[in-house]
Amino acid sequence: MRFDVALGLELNRFEVDFHIPQLEQDARLALDPFLMFKSRHDRYVEWHAKLLRYWDHVLDLVRAGSTEEATETLVNPEPKEIRLGYVSDGAGGSGIGREIARDVVDLLSSNDVLLDRGLRHLEELQLYAVGIGADRLSDLTANVLKTDLIRYTAEQADLWGIPLIDDVGLKHAWHHEDGEWVDLVTPLPLDPDTGAPVVVVPRRVLRRLPWINYDDFRDHYLLGFLEGRVSRVPSQKRRVVELTRADLGLVDRYVDEKEARAVEAAPLDLDDRDKSTIERDAADLEKELAELTSGASNAKAYEALCLRILNSSLEPELIDGRPQQRTYEGTQIRDLIFVNDSDHTFWSYVRTEHKSFLVTFEIKNKDKLDPADLNQLHAYLGDATGYLGFLISRNGFTATDYKRAMTLYNKRTPHSVILGLSDQDLVDLVRWRKTPNGPSERLREIYRDFLTALQ
Amino acid sequence: MPDDGPDLWHPTDDDTVETAEAAYNDYTLLKSELMSLYDEFDKLTKKAPNNRLSPLALETVNALIGDAKALLGGDRYVDRVSQFVAAGETPQNSDVLLVLATLVKALARFREVWWHIWDDLEIT
């Protein structure tokens, strides 16, 4: 059963920033450190730095001759609370056991070059160690980042009304300051049937296999790198590992190529809905919008609905959407802020042209906008927020609003682009999921129309 | 070329020789550039219609569209044409050719309007 259903929440899995786990079955997905490495989001950049610091700690222990402690540092169990893995049935894999950990420590102890220069990516471990594959790498990543994932889970629980239970015990989280594994007692959601803790992970850092992975290396790169020394790729991982350990350049060149193609390293788009399912979801959202009356009393409900719709249409291009409340000249303003971590050409352009690493959607649960509504957003847009903002209202822009937005555009440099979206536009964005180019293309059209009208 | 110049589509007897000469000079300059770009994009479109423009090519095309609208503005079809807004994705060769074709046709209509005046004034 799905976690949200078990809790009686019934979230649409496309309308939230995190992957909703199945409680009895691990999802065949992996946390991919490379997606953190290439991210522009402070959170993921920090997560990647923490992974490398953990690995540096292991190297320091080996360099100091503390091989037993290094082994203990590498030993970590399957983090069952994450519910990711490649086991064919049920939940629970094996994590990194003592034998595999010792193999890695032996490798480091006997390979001065590797010990000296370390790893650029934790994922390289898959290419040097027989026992480490995508699943164990994901487990290690989850354990090292467990305290951060717990914090993320608490944020999402707060956003979506998932009940947190106090004083839940959780084993094996890496303590970054003390450099050791610790057990935690922390507020967490629980599986209502079994009482087992649940930790959720962002969709943005999930892939079926990590971008740097053993199968890809062996099947698509290794033979090309061997330069005629062998006529075919060895089928046994043990033999492949012998080759990589003997010539670290094999892995270096592979990683160079993968880094050069980083733009292609996309998070898994979990949206596997067919056209009829998308249409059904869009129709449901349309109905919800129609049933929600305009006015201040429904402001928060409208904002929550907009967040679900924007997540549903724009993840994984815009991520980590969250409400923000601020006051402008005595008026309470509600908006949604998303992180633009996308490689899509439109969002890349927006990030460069309008400094929009963050994208603001200001929410007005009113039928007709006032000039002040546009002025407020115009005043808010700046270096910190970027210069592109969306103003969502029930009926969108009138011709007068559009002219106002054009006037505001010309008012200062850098120009602020304010684009209006109506309820209908929001539902259309979900429907654009059915098209090959997706909803970002629809927003590009709206953007182009505005810039063209300015000519 | 002026952005908001006189309506050059309806020359009158009051128009001065200077106006006619200016129209002629702008016409010949635009024609030379426009035909050159048109020929280029005609070839590119035959070869690779879906290929997208480089940023420099887009800048050149947009500058030409701006010049053409300044001279030919007031024509129904030219007024419908806009400079391309890339927004992260430049237009395809075939799209550019379509717009240039509209401008080429408009330029021919412009010549029809002025030709007799230029001829009478021995400007050509």
Coordinates of C-alpha atoms in Angstrom, one line a residue:
Chain A
M1 CA 0.0 0.0 0.0
R2 CA 1.2 3.5 -0.7
F3 CA 2.3 5.5 2.3
D4 CA -0.1 8.4 1.8
V5 CA -3.0 6.0 1.3
A6 CA -2.2 4.2 4.5
L7 CA -2.3 7.5 6.3
G8 CA -5.6 8.3 4.7
L9 CA -4.1 11.3 2.9
E10 CA -4.3 10.1 -0.7
L11 CA -1.8 12.6 -2.2
N12 CA -1.4 12.5 -6.0
R13 CA 2.2 11.2 -6.4
F14 CA 2.9 13.8 -9.1
E15 CA 1.7 16.7 -6.9
V16 CA 4.4 16.5 -4.3
D17 CA 8.2 17.1 -4.4
F18 CA 9.1 13.7 -2.9
H19 CA 8.8 10.1 -4.0
I20 CA 5.8 8.5 -2.2
P21 CA 7.0 5.1 -1.1
Q22 CA 5.1 1.8 -1.3
L23 CA 5.2 0.4 2.2
E24 CA 5.7 -3.3 1.5
Q25 CA 7.9 -3.1 -1.6
D26 CA 11.1 -1.2 -2.2
A27 CA 11.0 1.0 -5.3
R28 CA 13.7 0.0 -7.9
L29 CA 15.2 3.5 -7.7
A30 CA 18.5 4.8 -6.5
L31 CA 19.6 8.1 -4.8
D32 CA 22.1 9.4 -7.4
P33 CA 25.0 11.5 -6.0
F34 CA 25.7 12.8 -9.5
L35 CA 22.4 14.6 -9.5
M36 CA 23.5 16.4 -6.3
F37 CA 26.9 17.1 -7.8
K38 CA 25.4 18.8 -10.9
S39 CA 22.6 20.6 -9.0
R40 CA 22.4 24.3 -8.5
H41 CA 20.3 23.9 -5.4
D42 CA 22.2 24.8 -2.2
R43 CA 20.7 21.8 -0.5
Y44 CA 21.9 19.3 -3.0
V45 CA 25.3 20.9 -3.4
E46 CA 25.7 20.6 0.3
W47 CA 24.6 17.0 0.3
H48 CA 27.2 16.2 -2.3
A49 CA 29.9 17.9 -0.3
K50 CA 28.9 15.9 2.7
L51 CA 29.3 12.7 0.8
L52 CA 32.8 13.6 -0.3
R53 CA 33.7 14.6 3.3
Y54 CA 32.5 11.3 4.5
W55 CA 34.7 9.6 1.9
D56 CA 37.7 11.8 2.8
H57 CA 37.2 10.7 6.4
V58 CA 37.5 7.0 5.3
L59 CA 40.7 7.9 3.3
D60 CA 42.2 9.7 6.3
L61 CA 41.6 6.7 8.5
V62 CA 43.3 4.4 5.9
R63 CA 46.2 6.8 5.5
A64 CA 46.6 6.8 9.3
G65 CA 46.7 3.1 9.4
S66 CA 43.4 2.8 11.2
T67 CA 42.1 0.1 8.9
E68 CA 39.7 -1.4 11.4
E69 CA 38.1 1.9 12.0
A70 CA 37.9 2.6 8.3
T71 CA 36.2 -0.7 7.8
E72 CA 33.7 0.1 10.5
T73 CA 33.1 3.5 8.9
L74 CA 32.2 1.7 5.6
V75 CA 29.9 -0.9 7.1
N76 CA 26.3 0.3 6.9
P77 CA 23.0 -1.5 6.7
E78 CA 20.2 -1.2 4.2
P79 CA 18.2 1.9 5.3
K80 CA 14.8 0.2 5.3
E81 CA 13.0 3.5 6.2
I82 CA 13.9 4.9 2.7
R83 CA 12.3 2.0 0.9
L84 CA 14.5 2.0 -2.2
G85 CA 16.4 -1.0 -3.5
Y86 CA 16.6 -3.7 -6.1
V87 CA 15.4 -6.7 -4.2
S88 CA 13.0 -8.6 -6.3
D89 CA 10.4 -9.1 -3.6
G90 CA 9.5 -7.1 -0.5
A91 CA 11.8 -4.6 1.3
G92 CA 15.2 -4.9 2.7
G93 CA 18.6 -5.5 1.1
S94 CA 21.9 -6.1 2.7
G95 CA 23.8 -2.7 2.8
I96 CA 27.6 -2.8 3.0
G97 CA 28.7 -5.7 5.2
R98 CA 32.1 -6.2 6.8
E99 CA 33.5 -8.3 4.0
I100 CA 32.8 -5.8 1.3
A101 CA 34.0 -2.9 3.6
R102 CA 37.2 -4.8 4.2
D103 CA 37.7 -5.3 0.5
V104 CA 37.4 -1.6 -0.1
V105 CA 39.9 -0.8 2.7
D106 CA 42.3 -3.4 1.4
L107 CA 42.1 -1.8 -2.0
L108 CA 42.9 1.6 -0.6
S109 CA 45.7 0.3 1.6
S110 CA 47.3 -1.4 -1.4
N111 CA 46.8 1.3 -4.0
D112 CA 48.7 4.4 -3.1
V113 CA 47.6 6.3 -6.2
L114 CA 43.9 5.8 -5.4
L115 CA 44.5 6.6 -1.7
D116 CA 46.5 9.7 -2.6
R117 CA 44.1 11.2 -5.0
G118 CA 40.7 9.9 -3.6
L119 CA 37.5 9.8 -5.7
R120 CA 35.9 12.6 -7.6
H121 CA 32.5 10.9 -7.2
L122 CA 31.5 8.3 -4.6
E123 CA 29.9 6.4 -7.5
E124 CA 33.4 5.4 -8.7
L125 CA 33.4 2.9 -5.9
Q126 CA 31.1 0.7 -8.0
L127 CA 34.0 0.5 -10.6
Y128 CA 36.7 -0.5 -8.1
A129 CA 34.9 -2.8 -5.7
V130 CA 33.3 -6.1 -6.7
G131 CA 30.6 -6.0 -4.0
I132 CA 29.4 -2.4 -4.5
G133 CA 26.7 -1.8 -7.1
A134 CA 24.0 0.8 -7.6
D135 CA 21.9 -0.4 -4.7
R136 CA 24.6 -0.4 -2.1
L137 CA 25.8 3.0 -3.3
S138 CA 22.3 4.3 -2.9
D139 CA 22.1 2.8 0.6
L140 CA 25.4 4.3 1.6
T141 CA 24.3 7.7 0.2
A142 CA 21.1 7.5 2.2
N143 CA 22.8 6.6 5.4
V144 CA 25.4 9.3 5.1
L145 CA 22.7 11.9 4.3
K146 CA 20.2 10.4 6.7
T147 CA 20.0 13.5 9.0
D148 CA 19.4 15.7 6.0
L149 CA 16.7 13.3 4.6
I150 CA 15.0 13.4 8.0
R151 CA 15.0 17.2 7.9
Y152 CA 13.6 17.0 4.4
T153 CA 10.9 14.5 5.5
A154 CA 9.9 16.8 8.4
E155 CA 9.5 19.8 5.9
Q156 CA 7.4 17.8 3.5
A157 CA 5.3 16.4 6.4
D158 CA 4.6 19.9 7.5
L159 CA 3.7 20.9 4.0
W160 CA 1.3 18.0 3.2
G161 CA -0.1 17.3 6.7
I162 CA 1.7 14.0 7.2
P163 CA 1.6 13.3 10.9
L164 CA 5.0 13.2 12.7
I165 CA 5.4 11.0 15.7
D166 CA 7.8 12.2 18.4
D167 CA 10.8 10.1 19.5
V168 CA 11.1 7.6 16.7
G169 CA 14.3 5.6 16.9
L170 CA 16.4 5.3 13.8
K171 CA 19.7 3.5 13.4
H172 CA 22.9 4.3 11.6
A173 CA 23.0 7.9 10.6
W174 CA 26.3 9.5 9.8
H175 CA 27.3 12.3 12.2
H176 CA 29.2 14.7 10.1
E177 CA 30.8 16.7 12.9
D178 CA 31.9 13.7 15.0
G179 CA 32.7 11.5 12.0
E180 CA 30.9 8.4 13.3
W181 CA 27.7 6.4 12.9
V182 CA 25.0 7.3 15.5
D183 CA 21.5 6.2 16.3
L184 CA 18.9 8.9 16.4
V185 CA 15.7 9.7 18.2
T186 CA 13.7 12.1 16.1
P187 CA 10.2 13.0 15.0
L188 CA 9.3 11.0 11.9
P189 CA 6.2 9.6 10.1
L190 CA 5.4 6.0 10.7
D191 CA 3.8 3.2 8.7
P192 CA 0.4 3.1 10.5
D193 CA 0.3 -0.7 10.1
T194 CA 3.7 -1.8 11.2
G195 CA 4.9 1.2 13.1
A196 CA 8.1 1.3 11.0
P197 CA 9.6 4.7 10.4
V198 CA 9.3 6.3 7.0
V199 CA 11.9 8.7 5.5
V200 CA 11.0 10.3 2.1
V201 CA 13.5 11.4 -0.6
P202 CA 13.2 14.2 -3.2
R203 CA 12.2 13.0 -6.7
R204 CA 14.9 15.3 -8.0
V205 CA 17.8 13.1 -6.9
L206 CA 16.4 9.7 -8.0
R207 CA 17.2 7.6 -11.0
R208 CA 16.7 4.0 -12.0
L209 CA 20.5 3.7 -12.0
P210 CA 23.1 6.3 -11.0
W211 CA 24.4 8.4 -13.9
I212 CA 27.9 6.9 -13.2
N213 CA 27.2 3.1 -12.9
Y214 CA 29.0 -0.1 -13.5
D215 CA 26.8 -1.6 -16.2
D216 CA 27.2 1.6 -18.3
F217 CA 30.9 1.6 -17.8
R218 CA 31.4 -2.0 -18.7
D219 CA 28.9 -2.1 -21.7
H220 CA 29.6 1.3 -23.3
Y221 CA 33.0 2.5 -22.3
L222 CA 35.4 -0.1 -21.2
L223 CA 36.2 -1.8 -24.5
G224 CA 36.9 1.6 -26.1
F225 CA 39.4 2.5 -23.4
L226 CA 41.3 -0.8 -23.5
E227 CA 42.8 0.2 -26.9
G228 CA 43.1 -3.3 -28.3
R229 CA 44.7 -4.9 -25.3
V230 CA 41.7 -7.3 -25.1
S231 CA 39.2 -8.1 -27.8
R232 CA 36.1 -8.2 -25.7
V233 CA 34.8 -6.8 -22.5
P234 CA 35.2 -9.2 -19.6
S235 CA 31.9 -10.5 -18.3
Q236 CA 33.0 -11.0 -14.7
K237 CA 33.0 -7.9 -12.5
R238 CA 36.1 -9.3 -10.7
R239 CA 38.1 -9.1 -14.0
V240 CA 36.8 -5.6 -14.7
V241 CA 37.8 -4.5 -11.3
E242 CA 41.3 -5.9 -11.8
L243 CA 41.6 -3.7 -14.8
T244 CA 40.3 -0.5 -13.2
R245 CA 42.5 -1.0 -10.1
A246 CA 45.5 -1.5 -12.4
D247 CA 44.8 1.5 -14.5
L248 CA 42.9 4.3 -12.7
G249 CA 42.9 6.2 -16.0
L250 CA 40.2 3.9 -17.3
V251 CA 37.8 5.2 -14.6
D252 CA 39.1 8.8 -15.0
R253 CA 38.3 8.9 -18.7
Y254 CA 34.9 7.4 -18.1
V255 CA 34.1 10.0 -15.4
D256 CA 35.5 12.8 -17.6
E257 CA 33.0 11.7 -20.3
K258 CA 30.1 11.5 -17.9
E259 CA 30.9 14.9 -16.4
A260 CA 31.1 16.4 -19.9
R261 CA 27.6 15.0 -20.6
A262 CA 26.2 16.2 -17.2
V263 CA 23.4 18.0 -18.9
E264 CA 22.0 14.7 -20.0
A265 CA 21.9 13.4 -16.4
A266 CA 18.3 13.9 -15.7
P267 CA 16.4 12.8 -12.7
L268 CA 13.9 10.0 -13.3
D269 CA 10.7 11.5 -14.6
L270 CA 8.4 9.4 -12.6
D271 CA 5.5 10.6 -14.6
D272 CA 4.5 7.5 -16.4
R273 CA 0.9 8.5 -16.8
D274 CA -0.8 7.8 -20.1
K275 CA -2.8 10.5 -21.8
S276 CA -6.1 9.4 -20.4
T277 CA -4.7 9.4 -16.8
I278 CA -3.3 12.9 -17.3
E279 CA -6.7 14.0 -18.7
R280 CA -8.5 12.5 -15.7
D281 CA -6.1 14.3 -13.3
A282 CA -6.5 17.6 -15.2
A283 CA -10.3 17.2 -15.1
D284 CA -10.1 16.5 -11.3
L285 CA -8.0 19.6 -10.7
E286 CA -10.3 21.6 -12.9
K287 CA -13.3 20.5 -10.8
E288 CA -11.4 21.3 -7.5
L289 CA -10.7 24.8 -8.8
A290 CA -14.3 25.3 -9.8
E291 CA -15.5 24.3 -6.4
L292 CA -13.1 26.6 -4.6
T293 CA -14.6 30.1 -4.4
S294 CA -12.5 33.2 -4.7
G295 CA -11.8 35.4 -1.7
A296 CA -9.5 35.8 1.2
S297 CA -11.1 33.1 3.3
N298 CA -9.9 30.5 0.7
A299 CA -6.5 32.0 0.1
K300 CA -4.6 29.2 1.8
A301 CA -6.6 26.5 0.1
Y302 CA -6.1 28.1 -3.3
E303 CA -2.4 28.3 -2.6
A304 CA -2.2 24.7 -1.7
L305 CA -4.1 23.7 -4.8
C306 CA -1.8 25.8 -7.0
L307 CA 1.2 24.1 -5.4
R308 CA -0.1 20.7 -6.3
I309 CA -0.9 21.8 -9.8
L310 CA 2.5 23.4 -10.4
N311 CA 4.3 20.3 -8.9
S312 CA 2.2 18.1 -11.1
S313 CA 3.1 20.0 -14.3
L314 CA 6.6 21.4 -13.7
E315 CA 8.5 18.8 -11.6
P316 CA 11.3 17.9 -12.1
E317 CA 12.2 21.2 -13.9
L318 CA 11.1 23.4 -11.0
I319 CA 11.6 21.7 -7.6
D320 CA 11.2 22.1 -3.9
G321 CA 8.1 24.4 -4.2
R322 CA 7.1 25.8 -0.9
P323 CA 4.8 28.6 0.3
Q324 CA 6.1 31.8 1.6
Q325 CA 4.3 34.5 3.4
R326 CA 5.5 38.1 3.4
T327 CA 4.1 41.5 4.0
Y328 CA 4.3 44.4 1.6
E329 CA 3.0 47.9 2.7
G330 CA 0.7 46.2 5.2
T331 CA -0.7 43.7 2.8
Q332 CA -0.2 40.0 3.4
I333 CA 1.1 38.3 0.3
R334 CA 1.2 34.6 -0.3
D335 CA 3.4 33.1 -2.9
L336 CA 5.1 29.9 -3.9
I337 CA 8.8 29.8 -4.5
F338 CA 10.4 27.1 -6.6
V339 CA 14.0 26.3 -7.3
N340 CA 14.9 26.4 -11.0
D341 CA 17.4 23.5 -11.2
S342 CA 16.5 22.6 -14.7
D343 CA 18.5 21.9 -17.8
H344 CA 15.5 22.6 -20.0
T345 CA 16.4 25.3 -22.5
F346 CA 13.7 27.6 -21.4
W347 CA 14.5 27.4 -17.7
S348 CA 18.2 27.6 -18.4
Y349 CA 17.6 30.8 -20.4
V350 CA 15.4 32.2 -17.6
R351 CA 18.1 31.5 -15.1
T352 CA 20.7 33.3 -17.2
E353 CA 18.6 36.1 -18.6
H354 CA 16.5 37.0 -15.6
K355 CA 18.8 35.6 -12.8
S356 CA 15.9 33.3 -11.9
F357 CA 17.5 30.6 -9.9
L358 CA 14.3 30.9 -7.9
V359 CA 10.9 31.3 -9.6
T360 CA 8.1 33.1 -7.8
F361 CA 4.5 32.4 -8.3
E362 CA 2.4 34.9 -6.5
I363 CA -1.0 33.6 -5.7
K364 CA -4.1 35.9 -5.6
N365 CA -7.4 34.1 -5.0
K366 CA -9.4 36.9 -6.6
D367 CA -11.3 37.2 -9.9
K368 CA -10.0 40.6 -10.8
L369 CA -6.5 41.9 -10.1
D370 CA -5.7 45.4 -8.9
P371 CA -2.8 47.4 -10.3
A372 CA -1.3 47.1 -6.8
D373 CA -1.1 43.3 -7.2
L374 CA 1.3 43.7 -10.2
N375 CA 3.2 46.5 -8.4
Q376 CA 3.8 44.3 -5.4
L377 CA 5.3 41.5 -7.4
H378 CA 7.3 44.0 -9.5
A379 CA 8.7 45.4 -6.2
Y380 CA 9.5 41.9 -5.0
L381 CA 11.4 40.8 -8.0
G382 CA 15.1 41.5 -7.8
D383 CA 18.6 40.1 -7.6
A384 CA 17.7 37.7 -4.8
T385 CA 14.4 36.4 -6.4
G386 CA 15.2 36.8 -10.1
Y387 CA 13.4 39.0 -12.5
L388 CA 10.7 36.6 -13.8
G389 CA 7.6 36.1 -11.8
F390 CA 4.2 34.6 -12.4
L391 CA 1.0 36.1 -11.0
I392 CA -1.7 33.5 -10.6
S393 CA -5.3 34.7 -10.2
R394 CA -8.6 33.1 -11.0
N395 CA -9.2 34.7 -14.4
G396 CA -5.6 35.7 -15.3
F397 CA -4.7 39.1 -16.8
T398 CA -7.1 41.4 -18.5
A399 CA -5.9 43.6 -21.3
T400 CA -5.3 46.4 -18.7
D401 CA -3.2 44.1 -16.5
Y402 CA -1.2 43.0 -19.6
K403 CA -0.5 46.7 -20.4
R404 CA 0.5 47.3 -16.8
A405 CA 2.9 44.4 -16.9
M406 CA 4.4 45.9 -20.0
T407 CA 4.8 49.3 -18.4
L408 CA 6.4 47.7 -15.4
Y409 CA 8.8 45.8 -17.7
N410 CA 10.0 49.0 -19.2
K411 CA 10.2 50.8 -15.8
R412 CA 13.7 49.6 -14.9
T413 CA 16.7 47.7 -15.9
P414 CA 17.1 44.7 -15.5
H415 CA 13.6 44.4 -16.8
S416 CA 11.1 42.5 -14.7
V417 CA 8.9 40.1 -16.5
I418 CA 5.5 39.4 -14.9
L419 CA 3.4 36.8 -16.6
G420 CA -0.3 36.2 -15.7
L421 CA -1.7 32.7 -15.3
S422 CA -5.4 31.9 -14.8
D423 CA -7.1 28.7 -13.4
Q424 CA -7.5 27.6 -17.0
D425 CA -3.8 28.1 -17.7
L426 CA -2.9 26.0 -14.7
V427 CA -5.1 23.1 -15.8
D428 CA -3.8 23.5 -19.4
L429 CA -0.2 23.1 -18.0
V430 CA -1.2 19.7 -16.6
R431 CA -2.7 18.8 -20.0
W432 CA 0.6 19.8 -21.7
R433 CA 2.1 16.8 -19.9
K434 CA 0.5 14.9 -22.8
T435 CA 2.7 16.6 -25.3
P436 CA 6.3 15.6 -26.2
N437 CA 7.6 19.0 -25.2
G438 CA 5.7 19.3 -21.9
P439 CA 4.4 22.2 -19.9
S440 CA 7.7 24.2 -19.9
E441 CA 7.1 24.7 -23.6
R442 CA 3.7 26.2 -22.9
L443 CA 5.3 28.6 -20.5
R444 CA 7.9 29.5 -23.1
E445 CA 5.0 30.4 -25.5
I446 CA 3.4 32.6 -22.9
Y447 CA 6.8 34.3 -22.3
R448 CA 7.4 34.7 -26.0
D449 CA 3.9 36.3 -26.5
F450 CA 4.7 38.8 -23.8
L451 CA 8.1 39.7 -25.2
T452 CA 6.7 39.9 -28.7
A453 CA 3.9 42.2 -27.5
L454 CA 6.5 44.6 -26.2
Q455 CA 8.0 45.1 -29.7
Chain B
M1 CA 15.5 53.9 -40.9
P2 CA 13.0 55.7 -38.6
D3 CA 10.9 53.5 -36.3
D4 CA 7.8 55.7 -36.6
G5 CA 8.3 57.4 -39.9
P6 CA 5.7 58.6 -42.4
D7 CA 3.2 56.2 -44.0
L8 CA 5.3 55.3 -47.0
W9 CA 2.5 53.1 -48.5
H10 CA 0.4 56.0 -49.6
P11 CA 2.7 58.6 -51.3
T12 CA 1.0 61.8 -52.2
D13 CA 1.8 64.7 -54.5
D14 CA 2.9 66.6 -51.3
D15 CA 5.8 64.2 -50.8
T16 CA 9.1 65.9 -51.5
V17 CA 11.8 64.6 -53.7
E18 CA 13.8 64.1 -50.5
T19 CA 11.1 61.7 -49.2
A20 CA 11.1 59.8 -52.5
E21 CA 14.9 59.6 -52.5
A22 CA 15.0 58.4 -48.9
A23 CA 12.4 55.7 -49.6
Y24 CA 14.4 54.6 -52.6
N25 CA 17.7 54.5 -50.7
D26 CA 16.1 52.5 -47.9
Y27 CA 14.3 50.2 -50.3
T28 CA 17.5 49.4 -52.3
L29 CA 19.5 48.8 -49.1
L30 CA 16.8 46.6 -47.5
K31 CA 16.4 44.7 -50.8
S32 CA 20.0 43.9 -51.0
E33 CA 20.2 42.6 -47.4
L34 CA 16.8 40.9 -47.5
M35 CA 17.4 39.0 -50.8
S36 CA 20.8 38.0 -49.6
L37 CA 19.4 36.5 -46.4
Y38 CA 16.5 35.0 -48.2
D39 CA 18.7 33.2 -50.6
E40 CA 20.8 31.9 -47.7
F41 CA 17.9 30.6 -45.8
D42 CA 16.3 29.2 -48.9
K43 CA 19.4 27.0 -49.3
L44 CA 19.6 26.2 -45.6
T45 CA 16.0 25.2 -45.5
K46 CA 16.4 22.9 -48.4
K47 CA 19.3 21.2 -46.7
A48 CA 18.2 21.2 -43.0
P49 CA 14.8 22.8 -42.5
N50 CA 14.7 21.9 -38.8
N51 CA 18.1 23.1 -37.9
R52 CA 18.1 26.0 -35.4
L53 CA 19.9 29.3 -35.9
S54 CA 23.0 30.3 -34.0
P55 CA 22.7 33.3 -31.7
L56 CA 24.6 35.5 -34.2
A57 CA 22.4 34.4 -37.1
L58 CA 19.3 35.2 -35.0
E59 CA 20.6 38.6 -34.1
T60 CA 21.2 39.3 -37.8
V61 CA 17.7 38.1 -38.8
N62 CA 16.1 40.1 -36.0
A63 CA 17.9 43.3 -37.0
L64 CA 16.7 42.8 -40.5
I65 CA 13.2 42.3 -39.4
G66 CA 13.4 45.5 -37.4
D67 CA 14.7 47.4 -40.4
A68 CA 12.0 45.9 -42.6
K69 CA 9.2 46.8 -40.2
A70 CA 10.5 50.3 -40.0
L71 CA 10.2 50.8 -43.8
L72 CA 7.3 48.5 -44.6
G73 CA 5.2 49.0 -41.4
G74 CA 1.6 49.7 -42.2
D75 CA 1.3 46.7 -44.5
R76 CA -1.1 44.2 -43.0
Y77 CA 1.2 41.2 -43.4
V78 CA 4.4 43.0 -42.2
D79 CA 2.6 44.2 -39.1
R80 CA 1.9 40.6 -38.2
V81 CA 5.6 39.8 -38.3
S82 CA 7.7 40.1 -35.1
Q83 CA 11.3 39.7 -34.2
F84 CA 12.0 36.2 -32.9
V85 CA 12.1 35.7 -29.2
A86 CA 14.4 32.8 -28.6
A87 CA 13.8 32.2 -24.9
G88 CA 16.4 29.5 -24.9
E89 CA 15.5 28.0 -28.3
T90 CA 16.3 29.8 -31.5
P91 CA 13.9 29.4 -34.5
Q92 CA 14.3 26.8 -37.2
N93 CA 15.6 27.7 -40.7
S94 CA 12.1 27.0 -42.2
D95 CA 10.4 29.5 -39.8
V96 CA 12.9 32.2 -40.7
L97 CA 12.4 31.5 -44.4
L98 CA 8.7 31.9 -44.0
V99 CA 9.1 35.3 -42.3
L100 CA 11.6 36.5 -44.9
A101 CA 9.3 35.4 -47.7
T102 CA 6.6 37.6 -46.2
L103 CA 9.0 40.5 -46.2
V104 CA 10.2 39.9 -49.7
K105 CA 6.6 39.9 -51.0
A106 CA 5.9 43.1 -49.0
L107 CA 9.0 44.7 -50.5
A108 CA 7.8 43.9 -54.0
R109 CA 4.5 45.6 -53.2
F110 CA 6.3 48.6 -51.8
R111 CA 8.2 48.9 -55.1
E112 CA 4.9 48.8 -57.0
V113 CA 3.7 51.7 -55.0
W114 CA 6.8 53.8 -55.6
W115 CA 8.1 52.7 -58.9
H116 CA 6.3 55.3 -61.0
I117 CA 7.2 58.1 -58.7
W118 CA 10.9 57.1 -58.7
D119 CA 10.7 56.8 -62.4
D120 CA 9.1 60.2 -62.9
L121 CA 11.6 61.8 -60.6
E122 CA 14.4 59.9 -62.4
I123 CA 15.7 58.7 -59.0
T124 CA 16.4 55.1 -60.2

